[in-house]
Coordinates of C-alpha atoms in Angstrom, one line a residue:
M1364 CA 34.0 13.2 25.8
Q1365 CA 31.5 12.0 23.1
A1366 CA 28.7 14.2 24.5
E1367 CA 30.9 17.4 24.6
I1368 CA 32.2 16.6 21.0
S1369 CA 28.7 16.0 19.8
H1370 CA 27.5 19.3 21.4
F1371 CA 30.4 21.2 19.9
V1372 CA 29.6 19.7 16.4
L1373 CA 25.9 20.6 16.9
I1374 CA 27.0 24.2 17.6
A1375 CA 29.2 24.4 14.6
A1376 CA 26.5 23.1 12.3
A1377 CA 24.1 25.7 13.8
L1378 CA 26.5 28.6 13.3
C1379 CA 27.4 27.4 9.8
A1380 CA 23.7 27.3 8.8
V1381 CA 22.8 30.6 10.5
F1382 CA 25.7 32.7 9.2
L1383 CA 26.0 31.3 5.7
S1384 CA 22.2 31.4 4.9
L1385 CA 22.0 35.2 4.4
P1386 CA 25.2 35.5 2.2
T1387 CA 23.8 32.6 0.1
L1388 CA 20.4 34.4 -0.5
L1389 CA 22.2 37.6 -1.2
G1390 CA 24.5 35.9 -3.5
S1391 CA 21.6 34.6 -5.5
K1392 CA 20.5 38.2 -6.0
S1393 CA 23.9 39.6 -6.9
R1394 CA 24.8 36.6 -9.0
A1395 CA 28.3 36.6 -7.5
P1396 CA 29.7 33.1 -8.3
L1397 CA 31.4 32.8 -4.9
F1398 CA 28.2 33.4 -2.9
V1399 CA 25.9 31.6 -5.4
H1400 CA 27.6 28.3 -4.6
L1401 CA 28.1 29.0 -0.9
W1402 CA 25.3 26.7 0.0
K1403 CA 27.5 23.7 -1.1
P1404 CA 30.0 23.8 1.8
A1405 CA 27.4 25.2 4.1
L1406 CA 24.9 22.4 3.5
G1407 CA 27.7 19.8 3.6
I1408 CA 29.0 21.0 7.0
T1409 CA 25.5 21.3 8.4
F1410 CA 24.3 17.9 7.3
A1411 CA 27.5 16.1 8.3
G1412 CA 27.4 17.9 11.8
L1413 CA 23.7 17.0 12.4
S1414 CA 24.3 13.4 11.2
F1415 CA 27.2 13.0 13.5
A1416 CA 25.2 14.4 16.4
L1417 CA 22.2 12.0 15.8
I1418 CA 24.6 9.0 15.4
M1419 CA 26.3 9.8 18.7
L1420 CA 23.0 10.2 20.4
I1421 CA 21.9 6.8 19.1
W1422 CA 25.2 5.3 20.3
A1423 CA 24.7 6.9 23.8
F1424 CA 21.3 5.0 24.0
L1425 CA 22.7 1.7 22.8
T1426 CA 25.7 1.9 25.3
N1427 CA 23.5 3.1 28.2
D1428 CA 25.4 6.4 28.8
F1429 CA 23.3 7.6 31.7
S1430 CA 25.6 10.5 32.3
I1431 CA 23.6 12.2 29.5
A1432 CA 20.4 13.5 31.0
Y1433 CA 18.3 12.7 27.9
V1434 CA 19.4 9.1 27.9
A1435 CA 18.9 8.7 31.6
N1436 CA 15.3 10.1 31.4
N1437 CA 14.2 7.9 28.5
S1438 CA 16.0 4.6 28.6
N1439 CA 17.4 1.9 31.0
T1440 CA 19.5 -1.2 30.7
K1441 CA 16.5 -3.6 30.3
L1442 CA 15.0 -1.8 27.4
D1443 CA 15.0 -3.7 24.1
P1444 CA 17.6 -2.4 21.6
V1445 CA 14.9 -1.5 19.0
Y1446 CA 13.2 0.7 21.6
K1447 CA 16.5 2.2 22.7
I1448 CA 16.9 3.5 19.1
S1449 CA 13.2 4.7 19.0
A1450 CA 13.8 6.4 22.4
V1451 CA 16.1 8.8 20.5
W1452 CA 13.0 10.5 19.2
G1453 CA 10.7 9.4 22.0
S1454 CA 10.9 12.7 23.8
H1455 CA 11.5 16.4 23.2
E1456 CA 15.2 17.0 22.7
G1457 CA 15.9 13.9 20.5
S1458 CA 12.8 14.4 18.4
M1459 CA 13.8 18.0 17.6
L1460 CA 17.3 16.8 16.6
L1461 CA 15.6 14.2 14.3
W1462 CA 13.4 16.7 12.8
V1463 CA 16.1 19.3 12.0
W1464 CA 18.3 16.4 10.6
T1465 CA 15.4 15.4 8.2
I1466 CA 15.3 18.9 6.9
T1467 CA 19.0 18.6 5.9
V1468 CA 18.2 15.2 4.3
W1469 CA 15.5 16.8 2.1
A1470 CA 17.9 19.7 1.3
S1471 CA 20.7 17.3 0.3
L1472 CA 18.5 15.2 -1.9
F1473 CA 17.1 18.4 -3.5
A1474 CA 20.7 19.6 -4.1
V1475 CA 21.7 16.4 -5.8
F1476 CA 18.6 15.7 -7.9
S1477 CA 17.1 19.0 -8.7
R1478 CA 17.2 20.2 -12.3
D1479 CA 16.7 23.8 -11.4
D1480 CA 19.3 26.5 -12.3
E1481 CA 22.0 27.4 -9.7
L1482 CA 20.4 30.7 -8.8
F1483 CA 17.0 29.1 -7.8
K1484 CA 18.8 26.3 -6.0
S1485 CA 20.8 28.9 -4.2
R1486 CA 17.6 30.8 -3.1
V1487 CA 15.9 27.5 -2.0
L1488 CA 18.8 26.1 0.0
G1489 CA 19.6 29.5 1.5
V1490 CA 16.1 29.5 3.0
L1491 CA 16.5 25.9 4.2
L1492 CA 19.9 26.7 5.8
G1493 CA 18.2 29.6 7.7
V1494 CA 15.3 27.4 8.8
T1495 CA 17.8 24.7 9.9
G1496 CA 20.0 27.2 11.7
L1497 CA 17.2 28.7 13.7
I1498 CA 15.9 25.3 14.9
C1499 CA 19.5 24.3 15.8
L1500 CA 19.7 27.4 18.0
F1501 CA 16.5 26.4 19.6
L1502 CA 18.1 23.0 20.4
I1503 CA 21.4 24.5 21.7
F1504 CA 19.9 27.1 24.0
T1505 CA 16.7 25.4 25.3
S1506 CA 16.8 21.7 24.4
N1507 CA 20.4 20.3 24.4
P1508 CA 20.2 16.5 23.9
F1509 CA 23.7 16.1 25.2
E1510 CA 23.3 17.8 28.6
R1511 CA 25.3 16.0 31.3
L1512 CA 24.4 14.7 34.7
L1513 CA 27.9 15.0 36.1
P1514 CA 29.1 14.2 38.7
L1515 CA 26.0 12.4 39.9
V1516 CA 25.6 9.8 37.3
P1517 CA 22.6 7.5 38.0
P1518 CA 23.3 3.7 37.8
E1519 CA 20.1 3.1 36.0
G1520 CA 17.8 5.1 33.7
K1521 CA 14.2 5.9 34.2
D1522 CA 12.9 4.0 31.1
L1523 CA 11.0 5.0 27.9
N1524 CA 7.4 6.0 28.4
P1525 CA 5.5 2.6 28.2
I1526 CA 3.0 3.8 25.8
L1527 CA 5.8 4.6 23.4
Q1528 CA 7.1 1.0 23.5
D1529 CA 5.2 0.0 20.4
I1530 CA 5.9 -0.6 16.7
G1531 CA 3.6 2.3 15.9
M1532 CA 5.7 4.8 17.9
I1533 CA 8.9 3.5 16.3
L1534 CA 7.7 4.5 12.8
H1535 CA 5.0 7.3 13.5
P1536 CA 7.3 10.2 14.6
P1537 CA 9.9 9.7 11.8
M1538 CA 7.2 9.7 9.2
L1539 CA 5.6 12.9 10.6
F1540 CA 9.0 14.6 10.8
L1541 CA 9.9 13.6 7.2
G1542 CA 6.5 15.1 6.3
Y1543 CA 7.2 18.3 8.2
A1544 CA 10.6 18.6 6.6
G1545 CA 9.0 18.2 3.3
T1546 CA 6.8 21.2 4.0
A1547 CA 9.9 23.1 4.9
L1548 CA 11.3 22.4 1.4
C1549 CA 7.9 23.5 -0.1
F1550 CA 8.2 26.6 2.0
A1551 CA 11.7 27.3 0.6
F1552 CA 10.4 26.6 -2.9
G1553 CA 7.6 29.1 -2.5
L1554 CA 10.0 31.8 -1.2
G1555 CA 12.4 31.0 -4.0
A1556 CA 9.7 31.5 -6.6
L1557 CA 8.6 34.7 -5.0
M1558 CA 12.2 36.1 -5.0
E1559 CA 12.5 35.1 -8.7
G1560 CA 9.2 36.5 -9.7
K1561 CA 8.0 33.4 -11.6
V1562 CA 7.5 29.7 -11.4
R1563 CA 9.7 27.9 -14.0
P1564 CA 8.4 24.6 -15.4
E1565 CA 11.2 22.6 -13.9
S1566 CA 10.6 24.2 -10.5
L1567 CA 6.9 23.3 -10.8
R1568 CA 7.8 19.7 -11.5
G1569 CA 10.1 19.6 -8.5
L1570 CA 7.5 21.2 -6.2
T1571 CA 4.9 18.7 -7.4
T1572 CA 7.2 15.8 -6.6
I1573 CA 8.2 17.2 -3.2
S1574 CA 4.5 18.0 -2.3
V1575 CA 3.5 14.4 -3.2
I1576 CA 6.3 12.8 -1.1
A1577 CA 5.7 15.2 1.8
W1578 CA 2.0 14.4 1.6
L1579 CA 2.9 10.7 1.5
F1580 CA 4.9 11.0 4.8
L1581 CA 2.2 13.1 6.5
T1582 CA -0.4 10.5 5.5
S1583 CA 1.8 7.7 6.8
G1584 CA 2.4 9.5 10.1
N1585 CA -1.3 10.1 10.7
V1586 CA -2.4 6.6 9.7
L1587 CA 0.3 5.1 11.9
G1588 CA -0.7 7.4 14.8
S1589 CA -4.3 6.3 14.5
W1590 CA -3.3 2.7 14.3
W1591 CA -1.1 3.1 17.4
A1592 CA -4.0 4.7 19.3
Y1593 CA -6.3 1.9 18.5
N1594 CA -3.8 -0.9 19.4
E1595 CA -1.9 0.7 22.3
L1596 CA -4.0 3.0 24.4
G1597 CA -6.6 0.4 25.3
W1598 CA -9.7 2.6 24.8
G1599 CA -10.7 1.1 21.5
G1600 CA -10.8 4.3 19.6
W1601 CA -8.6 5.5 16.6
W1602 CA -8.9 9.3 16.6
F1603 CA -9.6 11.5 19.6
W1604 CA -9.4 15.0 18.0
D1605 CA -6.6 15.7 20.6
P1606 CA -4.8 19.0 19.9
V1607 CA -1.7 17.2 19.2
E1608 CA -3.4 14.9 16.7
N1609 CA -4.9 17.9 15.1
S1610 CA -1.5 19.7 14.8
S1611 CA -0.4 17.1 12.3
F1612 CA -3.8 16.7 10.7
V1613 CA -4.3 20.3 9.7
P1614 CA -1.0 20.4 7.7
W1615 CA -2.2 17.2 6.0
L1616 CA -5.4 18.8 5.0
L1617 CA -3.5 21.9 3.6
M1618 CA -1.0 19.7 1.8
T1619 CA -3.9 17.8 0.2
A1620 CA -5.4 21.2 -0.9
Q1621 CA -1.9 22.1 -2.3
L1622 CA -1.7 18.9 -4.4
H1623 CA -5.1 19.7 -5.9
A1624 CA -4.1 23.3 -6.6
L1625 CA -0.8 22.1 -8.2
V1626 CA -2.9 20.1 -10.7
L1627 CA -4.5 23.3 -11.9
L1628 CA -1.2 25.1 -11.8
R1629 CA 0.7 22.5 -13.8
F1630 CA -1.9 22.0 -16.6
R1631 CA -3.9 25.3 -16.6
A1632 CA -1.6 27.8 -15.0
H1633 CA -4.2 28.6 -12.5
L1634 CA -4.0 29.2 -8.7
T1635 CA -0.3 30.2 -8.7
K1636 CA -0.7 32.6 -5.7
T1637 CA -2.8 29.9 -3.9
V1638 CA 0.0 27.4 -4.3
L1639 CA 2.7 29.7 -3.1
F1640 CA 0.5 30.7 -0.2
F1641 CA -0.1 27.1 0.8
C1642 CA 3.7 26.5 0.7
I1643 CA 4.1 29.1 3.4
V1644 CA 1.1 28.3 5.5
S1645 CA 1.5 24.6 5.5
F1646 CA 5.0 24.9 7.0
A1647 CA 3.8 27.7 9.4
L1648 CA 1.1 25.3 10.7
C1649 CA 3.8 22.6 11.2
L1650 CA 5.7 25.1 13.4
L1651 CA 2.5 25.9 15.2
G1652 CA 1.9 22.2 15.8
T1653 CA 5.5 21.9 17.1
F1654 CA 4.7 24.9 19.5
I1655 CA 1.6 23.2 20.7
V1656 CA 3.3 19.9 21.4
R1657 CA 6.3 21.4 23.1
S1658 CA 5.3 24.6 24.9
G1659 CA 3.2 23.1 27.7
V1660 CA 0.1 25.0 26.6
I1661 CA -1.8 21.7 26.5
Q1662 CA -1.7 18.5 28.4
S1663 CA -1.8 15.4 26.2
V1664 CA -0.6 11.8 26.1
H1665 CA 1.3 13.0 22.9
A1666 CA 2.9 16.1 24.3
F1667 CA 6.7 16.1 24.4
A1668 CA 7.6 19.0 26.8
S1669 CA 5.9 21.5 29.2
D1670 CA 8.6 24.2 29.6
P1671 CA 7.0 27.7 28.9
N1672 CA 10.6 29.1 28.2
R1673 CA 11.1 26.6 25.4
G1674 CA 7.7 27.6 24.1
A1675 CA 8.5 31.2 24.1
F1676 CA 11.8 30.6 22.3
L1677 CA 10.2 28.4 19.7
L1678 CA 7.4 31.0 19.1
V1679 CA 10.1 33.7 18.4
I1680 CA 12.0 31.6 15.9
S1681 CA 8.8 30.6 14.2
L1682 CA 7.8 34.2 13.8
L1683 CA 11.3 35.0 12.5
M1684 CA 10.7 32.4 9.7
V1685 CA 7.0 33.0 8.9
V1686 CA 6.5 36.8 9.3
P1687 CA 9.2 37.7 6.6
A1688 CA 7.8 35.0 4.3
L1689 CA 4.3 36.4 4.6
F1690 CA 5.7 40.0 4.0
L1691 CA 7.5 38.8 0.9
F1692 CA 4.3 37.1 -0.3
M1693 CA 2.2 40.3 0.1
I1694 CA 4.8 42.3 -1.9
R1695 CA 5.5 39.8 -4.7
A1696 CA 2.3 37.8 -5.1
P1697 CA 0.3 40.5 -7.1
K1698 CA 2.9 40.0 -9.9
F1699 CA 1.8 36.4 -10.5
E1700 CA -1.3 36.1 -12.7
S1701 CA -3.2 33.2 -14.0
A1702 CA -3.0 32.4 -17.7
K1703 CA -6.8 32.6 -18.2
Q1704 CA -10.0 32.5 -16.4
I1705 CA -11.2 29.2 -14.7
S1706 CA -13.8 27.4 -16.8
G1707 CA -15.0 23.8 -17.2
I1708 CA -16.4 21.3 -14.7
E1709 CA -13.1 19.9 -13.9
D1710 CA -11.4 23.2 -13.1
I1711 CA -14.3 24.3 -11.1
S1712 CA -14.4 21.1 -9.1
L1713 CA -10.7 21.3 -8.4
V1714 CA -11.1 24.9 -7.1
L1715 CA -14.0 23.8 -5.0
A1716 CA -12.0 20.9 -3.6
V1717 CA -9.1 23.3 -2.7
L1718 CA -11.6 25.7 -1.1
L1719 CA -13.3 22.8 0.9
L1720 CA -10.1 21.4 2.1
A1721 CA -8.8 24.8 3.2
V1722 CA -12.1 25.6 5.0
T1723 CA -12.0 22.2 6.8
A1724 CA -8.4 23.0 7.9
V1725 CA -9.4 26.4 9.3
C1726 CA -12.3 24.9 11.2
V1727 CA -10.2 22.2 12.8
L1728 CA -7.5 24.8 13.6
F1729 CA -10.2 27.0 15.1
G1730 CA -11.5 24.2 17.4
T1731 CA -7.9 23.4 18.4
L1732 CA -6.8 26.9 19.3
Y1733 CA -10.0 28.4 20.7
P1734 CA -9.6 26.8 24.2
L1735 CA -6.0 28.0 24.4
V1736 CA -7.1 31.6 23.4
H1737 CA -10.1 31.5 25.8
E1738 CA -7.8 30.4 28.7
A1739 CA -5.0 32.9 27.7
L1740 CA -7.7 35.8 27.9
G1741 CA -8.4 34.8 31.6
K1742 CA -11.8 33.4 30.8
G1743 CA -11.2 30.0 32.3
S1744 CA -10.6 26.6 30.8
L1745 CA -12.8 25.4 28.0
S1746 CA -12.9 22.1 26.1
V1747 CA -13.8 21.6 22.5
G1748 CA -14.3 17.9 22.0
A1749 CA -15.2 15.4 19.4
P1750 CA -18.8 16.6 18.8
Y1751 CA -17.6 19.9 17.4
F1752 CA -15.0 18.3 15.1
N1753 CA -17.4 15.5 14.0
S1754 CA -20.1 18.1 13.2
I1755 CA -17.7 20.0 11.1
F1756 CA -15.7 17.2 9.5
A1757 CA -18.4 14.7 8.6
P1758 CA -20.4 17.0 6.4
M1759 CA -17.2 18.2 4.8
A1760 CA -16.0 14.7 4.1
I1761 CA -19.4 13.8 2.6
L1762 CA -19.4 16.8 0.4
A1763 CA -15.9 16.1 -0.8
A1764 CA -16.9 12.5 -1.7
L1765 CA -19.8 13.7 -3.7
M1766 CA -17.6 16.1 -5.6
I1767 CA -15.1 13.3 -6.2
G1768 CA -17.7 11.1 -7.7
A1769 CA -19.1 13.9 -9.9
V1770 CA -15.7 14.6 -11.3
Q1771 CA -15.1 10.9 -12.1
L1772 CA -18.4 10.7 -13.9
K1773 CA -18.0 14.0 -15.8
K1774 CA -17.5 12.3 -19.2
S1775 CA -19.9 9.4 -18.6
P1776 CA -23.3 9.2 -20.3
M1777 CA -26.4 10.2 -18.3
W1778 CA -27.6 6.6 -17.8
T1779 CA -24.3 5.9 -15.9
W1780 CA -25.0 8.9 -13.6
G1781 CA -28.5 7.6 -13.0
A1782 CA -27.3 4.0 -12.4
T1783 CA -24.6 5.2 -10.1
F1784 CA -27.0 7.4 -8.1
I1785 CA -29.7 4.7 -7.8
L1786 CA -27.4 1.9 -6.7
S1787 CA -25.8 4.1 -4.1
A1788 CA -29.0 5.5 -2.9
I1789 CA -30.7 2.1 -2.5
A1790 CA -27.8 0.6 -0.6
A1791 CA -27.5 3.8 1.6
L1792 CA -31.2 3.8 2.4
Y1793 CA -31.1 0.2 3.3
C1794 CA -28.1 0.5 5.6
G1795 CA -29.5 3.7 7.2
F1796 CA -33.1 2.6 7.9
F1797 CA -33.3 -1.1 7.8
T1798 CA -30.2 -2.1 9.9
E1799 CA -29.4 -1.3 13.5
V1800 CA -27.4 1.8 13.5
K1801 CA -26.6 4.7 15.9
S1802 CA -27.5 7.5 13.5
S1803 CA -29.6 6.8 10.4
V1804 CA -28.7 10.2 8.8
Y1805 CA -25.0 9.8 9.2
T1806 CA -25.1 6.1 8.0
T1807 CA -27.2 6.9 5.0
A1808 CA -25.0 9.9 4.0
G1809 CA -21.7 8.0 4.6
V1810 CA -22.7 4.9 2.8
F1811 CA -24.1 6.8 -0.1
S1812 CA -20.9 9.0 -0.4
A1813 CA -18.6 6.0 -0.3
L1814 CA -20.6 3.9 -2.9
W1815 CA -20.9 7.0 -5.0
I1816 CA -17.1 7.2 -5.2
I1817 CA -16.7 3.4 -5.8
C1818 CA -19.4 3.3 -8.5
S1819 CA -18.0 6.3 -10.3
F1820 CA -14.5 4.8 -10.0
M1821 CA -15.8 1.7 -11.8
A1822 CA -17.6 3.8 -14.4
S1823 CA -14.5 5.8 -15.0
L1824 CA -12.4 2.8 -15.6
Q1825 CA -15.0 1.4 -18.0
S1826 CA -15.1 4.6 -20.0
K1827 CA -11.2 4.7 -20.4
K1828 CA -11.3 8.5 -20.4
H1829 CA -9.5 9.0 -17.1
K1830 CA -6.4 11.1 -17.2
N1831 CA -4.8 10.0 -13.8
F1832 CA -5.4 6.5 -12.8
F1833 CA -3.5 7.0 -9.5
A1834 CA -5.7 9.9 -8.5
L1835 CA -8.7 7.6 -9.0
V1836 CA -7.2 4.9 -6.8
A1837 CA -6.4 7.5 -4.1
H1838 CA -10.0 8.5 -4.2
L1839 CA -11.0 4.9 -3.9
G1840 CA -8.9 4.6 -0.7
I1841 CA -11.0 7.5 0.7
A1842 CA -14.2 5.6 0.0
V1843 CA -12.8 2.5 1.7
S1844 CA -11.9 4.5 4.8
I1845 CA -15.4 6.1 4.9
I1846 CA -16.8 2.6 4.9
G1847 CA -14.5 1.7 7.8
V1848 CA -15.5 4.7 9.7
I1849 CA -19.2 4.1 9.2
G1850 CA -18.8 0.5 10.1
D1851 CA -17.0 1.2 13.4
T1852 CA -18.9 4.3 14.6
Q1853 CA -22.4 3.1 13.5
Y1854 CA -22.3 -0.7 14.0
S1855 CA -19.8 -1.3 16.8
Q1856 CA -21.0 -3.0 20.0
E1857 CA -19.4 -2.5 23.4
A1858 CA -19.9 -3.5 27.0
V1859 CA -17.9 -2.7 30.1
V1860 CA -18.4 -5.5 32.6
R1861 CA -16.9 -7.2 35.7
M1862 CA -15.3 -10.4 34.7
G1863 CA -13.2 -13.2 36.1
P1864 CA -12.4 -16.8 35.4
G1865 CA -15.4 -18.8 34.4
Q1866 CA -17.6 -15.8 33.7
G1867 CA -19.1 -15.0 30.3
R1868 CA -21.0 -12.2 28.6
P1869 CA -23.0 -12.3 25.3
L1870 CA -22.4 -9.4 23.0
G1871 CA -23.9 -9.2 19.5
D1872 CA -23.9 -12.6 17.9
V1873 CA -21.0 -14.0 20.1
I1874 CA -20.2 -14.8 23.7
F1875 CA -17.1 -13.6 25.4
V1876 CA -15.9 -16.1 28.1
Y1877 CA -13.1 -15.1 30.6
E1878 CA -11.4 -18.5 31.0
E1879 CA -8.3 -17.7 33.2
T1880 CA -5.7 -15.2 34.4
R1881 CA -2.0 -15.9 34.0
K1882 CA 1.0 -14.2 35.4
V1883 CA 3.5 -12.8 32.9
D1884 CA 7.0 -11.6 33.6
T1885 CA 9.3 -9.9 31.1
N1886 CA 12.4 -7.8 31.4
A1887 CA 10.4 -4.6 31.2
F1888 CA 7.1 -5.4 33.0
F1889 CA 5.1 -8.0 34.8
A1890 CA 1.4 -8.4 34.0
D1891 CA -1.9 -10.2 34.7
E1892 CA -2.8 -11.7 31.4
G1893 CA -6.4 -12.8 30.7
K1894 CA -7.4 -15.6 28.4
V1895 CA -10.7 -14.6 26.8
L1896 CA -12.5 -17.0 24.4
V1897 CA -14.9 -15.9 21.8
L1898 CA -17.7 -18.3 21.2
N1899 CA -20.5 -18.4 18.5
K1900 CA -24.1 -19.1 19.3
N1901 CA -23.3 -22.8 19.1
E1902 CA -20.6 -22.3 21.7
D1903 CA -17.8 -23.2 19.4
V1904 CA -14.6 -21.3 19.9
I1905 CA -13.9 -18.9 17.1
D1906 CA -11.2 -16.8 18.5
E1907 CA -8.9 -16.4 21.6
L1908 CA -7.7 -13.1 23.0
H1909 CA -5.0 -12.2 25.5
P1910 CA -5.4 -8.8 27.1
Q1911 CA -2.9 -7.7 29.7
R1912 CA -2.8 -5.4 32.7
Q1913 CA 0.9 -4.5 32.8
T1914 CA 3.0 -2.9 35.5
Y1915 CA 6.4 -1.6 34.4
K1916 CA 9.2 -2.4 36.7
S1917 CA 11.2 0.7 36.2
N1918 CA 8.6 3.2 37.3
G1919 CA 5.5 1.2 38.5
M1920 CA 3.3 2.6 35.8
E1921 CA 0.3 0.6 34.9
M1922 CA -0.7 0.0 31.3
T1923 CA -3.4 -1.8 29.4
A1924 CA -2.4 -4.0 26.5
A1925 CA -5.5 -4.8 24.6
G1926 CA -6.2 -8.3 23.2
I1927 CA -7.2 -7.7 19.6
S1928 CA -8.2 -10.1 16.9
H1929 CA -8.0 -8.2 13.5
G1930 CA -10.4 -9.4 10.9
F1931 CA -11.3 -8.2 7.4
F1932 CA -15.0 -7.8 8.3
R1933 CA -14.7 -7.1 12.1
D1934 CA -12.3 -6.9 15.1
F1935 CA -12.8 -8.5 18.5
Y1936 CA -11.3 -6.1 21.1
V1937 CA -10.9 -6.8 24.8
S1938 CA -9.0 -4.6 27.3
M1939 CA -8.5 -5.1 31.0
G1940 CA -9.0 -2.2 33.4
N1941 CA -8.5 -2.1 37.2
R1942 CA -8.6 -5.1 39.4
L1943 CA -11.9 -5.3 41.3
S1944 CA -11.2 -8.3 43.5
S1945 CA -8.6 -11.0 43.9
D1946 CA -9.6 -12.6 40.6
E1947 CA -11.9 -10.1 38.8
F1948 CA -11.2 -7.1 36.6
L1949 CA -13.1 -4.3 34.8
V1950 CA -13.1 -5.5 31.2
R1951 CA -14.1 -3.7 28.0
L1952 CA -15.6 -6.0 25.4
S1953 CA -16.0 -4.7 21.8
I1954 CA -17.0 -5.8 18.4
R1955 CA -15.8 -3.4 15.8
P1956 CA -17.1 -4.0 12.3
L1957 CA -15.0 -3.0 9.2
V1958 CA -12.6 -1.0 11.5
S1959 CA -9.6 -2.3 9.6
W1960 CA -11.0 -0.8 6.4
I1961 CA -10.0 2.7 7.9
W1962 CA -6.2 1.7 7.6
I1963 CA -6.7 -0.3 4.4
G1964 CA -8.1 2.8 2.8
G1965 CA -5.0 4.8 4.1
L1966 CA -2.7 2.2 2.6
I1967 CA -4.5 2.4 -0.7
M1968 CA -3.9 6.1 -0.7
L1969 CA -0.2 5.7 0.2
L1970 CA 0.4 3.2 -2.6
S1971 CA -1.3 5.5 -5.1
A1972 CA 1.0 8.2 -4.1
V1973 CA 4.1 6.0 -4.4
F1974 CA 3.2 4.7 -7.8
S1975 CA 2.1 8.1 -9.0
S1976 CA 5.4 9.6 -8.1
A1977 CA 7.3 6.8 -9.8
W1978 CA 5.1 7.1 -12.9
R1979 CA 5.5 10.9 -13.0
R1980 CA 9.3 10.6 -12.7
R1981 CA 9.4 8.1 -15.6
E1982 CA 7.3 10.4 -17.8
W1983 CA 9.6 13.5 -17.0
S1984 CA 12.8 11.4 -17.6
Q1985 CA 11.5 10.5 -21.1
S1986 CA 10.3 14.1 -21.9

């Protein structure tokens, strides 16, 4: 009965959110006390109902209730408990339930901690209730996570997709969904301000905090997704420019642009309309990404669903949310005016940063959608791959880095500018033209831009005239990630060879020796595990790797589990491909310099956002 009860509670939460959202919004306009506070019982019922449904779904996985189709398709009795919990969001229905639940979490936190007046809270929460209700309707009519398999209950489940049985996939989806839910609250904030006709100081503070936290979760999700791809997929890369990857990266770019625009709005009263527009478009692009992942319009290792009917339903409810919001923006936005004209190098630099990030997002979005539009028009299939995205994103990133350094040096004396430029240029020219790289131009430009940020960061600290230390640290994280990207893309060495016990292969300044193959048997899979030694030129063992070729017992699916030795300056990476003979495999050997710096830079950015939020909250509490 728990599935039926959970389904009933889910329906009740959906109906409550849908039917009470409009009276809540109308009440904020009429100022009728009964309707102004209607969001309180509505949000309470919706949050409690979705929480109950999510807990019951988790319980169904933990108790192996294979009478529920979603559990039977994504779990089995041998799956580790931690993966049973992560299997809740490992496929379409459960991940949608998690996402809509996170929206109610954001709404509840806003309701408790917001300092806004009751009318504004009513507007914001009325919008969020409408968003929640529409997504719940999508769940109920097309994606019921509690659908039964009665009377033919299978004795065993199919298992969770093996590529999702990884720590990265335990954390990556919840982080992204929390980020997407944060954009939903920004969306509601933007509509609330448009309805009110102004942006109050307390509302601006709240929007800034929400934007920072949403950006933090989106950054965490993208960084974890990149880490998972590098460690789990066995191809050695960390970003493929896959449409599903892009569907989370584009909102991140726009949220980053929104944060920069908020700086001008908070301190100069500039870009009010830009901020409100980003609030709407960022959430719209999250909905678009959800459509791409779940509609079946693309095939991807990340895709959750392939039912066109679901895609059509999702597209309709997305339009029901976004079109009225854009219409309201067109009507009300002209009433918002900037306090004065933009002037000064810092203001101009922030405007250019916002513009650059927005243009980059549009270019990535175009490359993602163009193949879909091309095929929809009956012109055949078309692929837009990494060369296009790299040709767009690399110059944009370098230009952004140069702008960051210029802003950080704005109050420094001319000799500091000159020293920063000369040091960065000498190091960049040396790396680009006096070391063995794949592209001298990209290496020179990348190293120069990274060192330009780092040197200007040091100069800014010395001058003690910086206003926001945490912004400087976030920019430092970008420089560290750029160094990691240059190190991996320009200096990595790789060979795909035939190897078996006793065979070795020199690569770079080391020798990879395949010592032996072992048999591994676990509850989930059995595997051939290679023991690969890494020797230096003196043939001393400096590392030992254990790549696996796994075969999962539940479905016979074969997987590659790379053997990776993570180092601060370089990674050794070995993955096993197909068996070529009784004792030989196709093996990929890689040396990847500085690749860990990519994620270290991401971690630095995340920590800067965490401490910045804590520091800003402390300042506001004292003001």
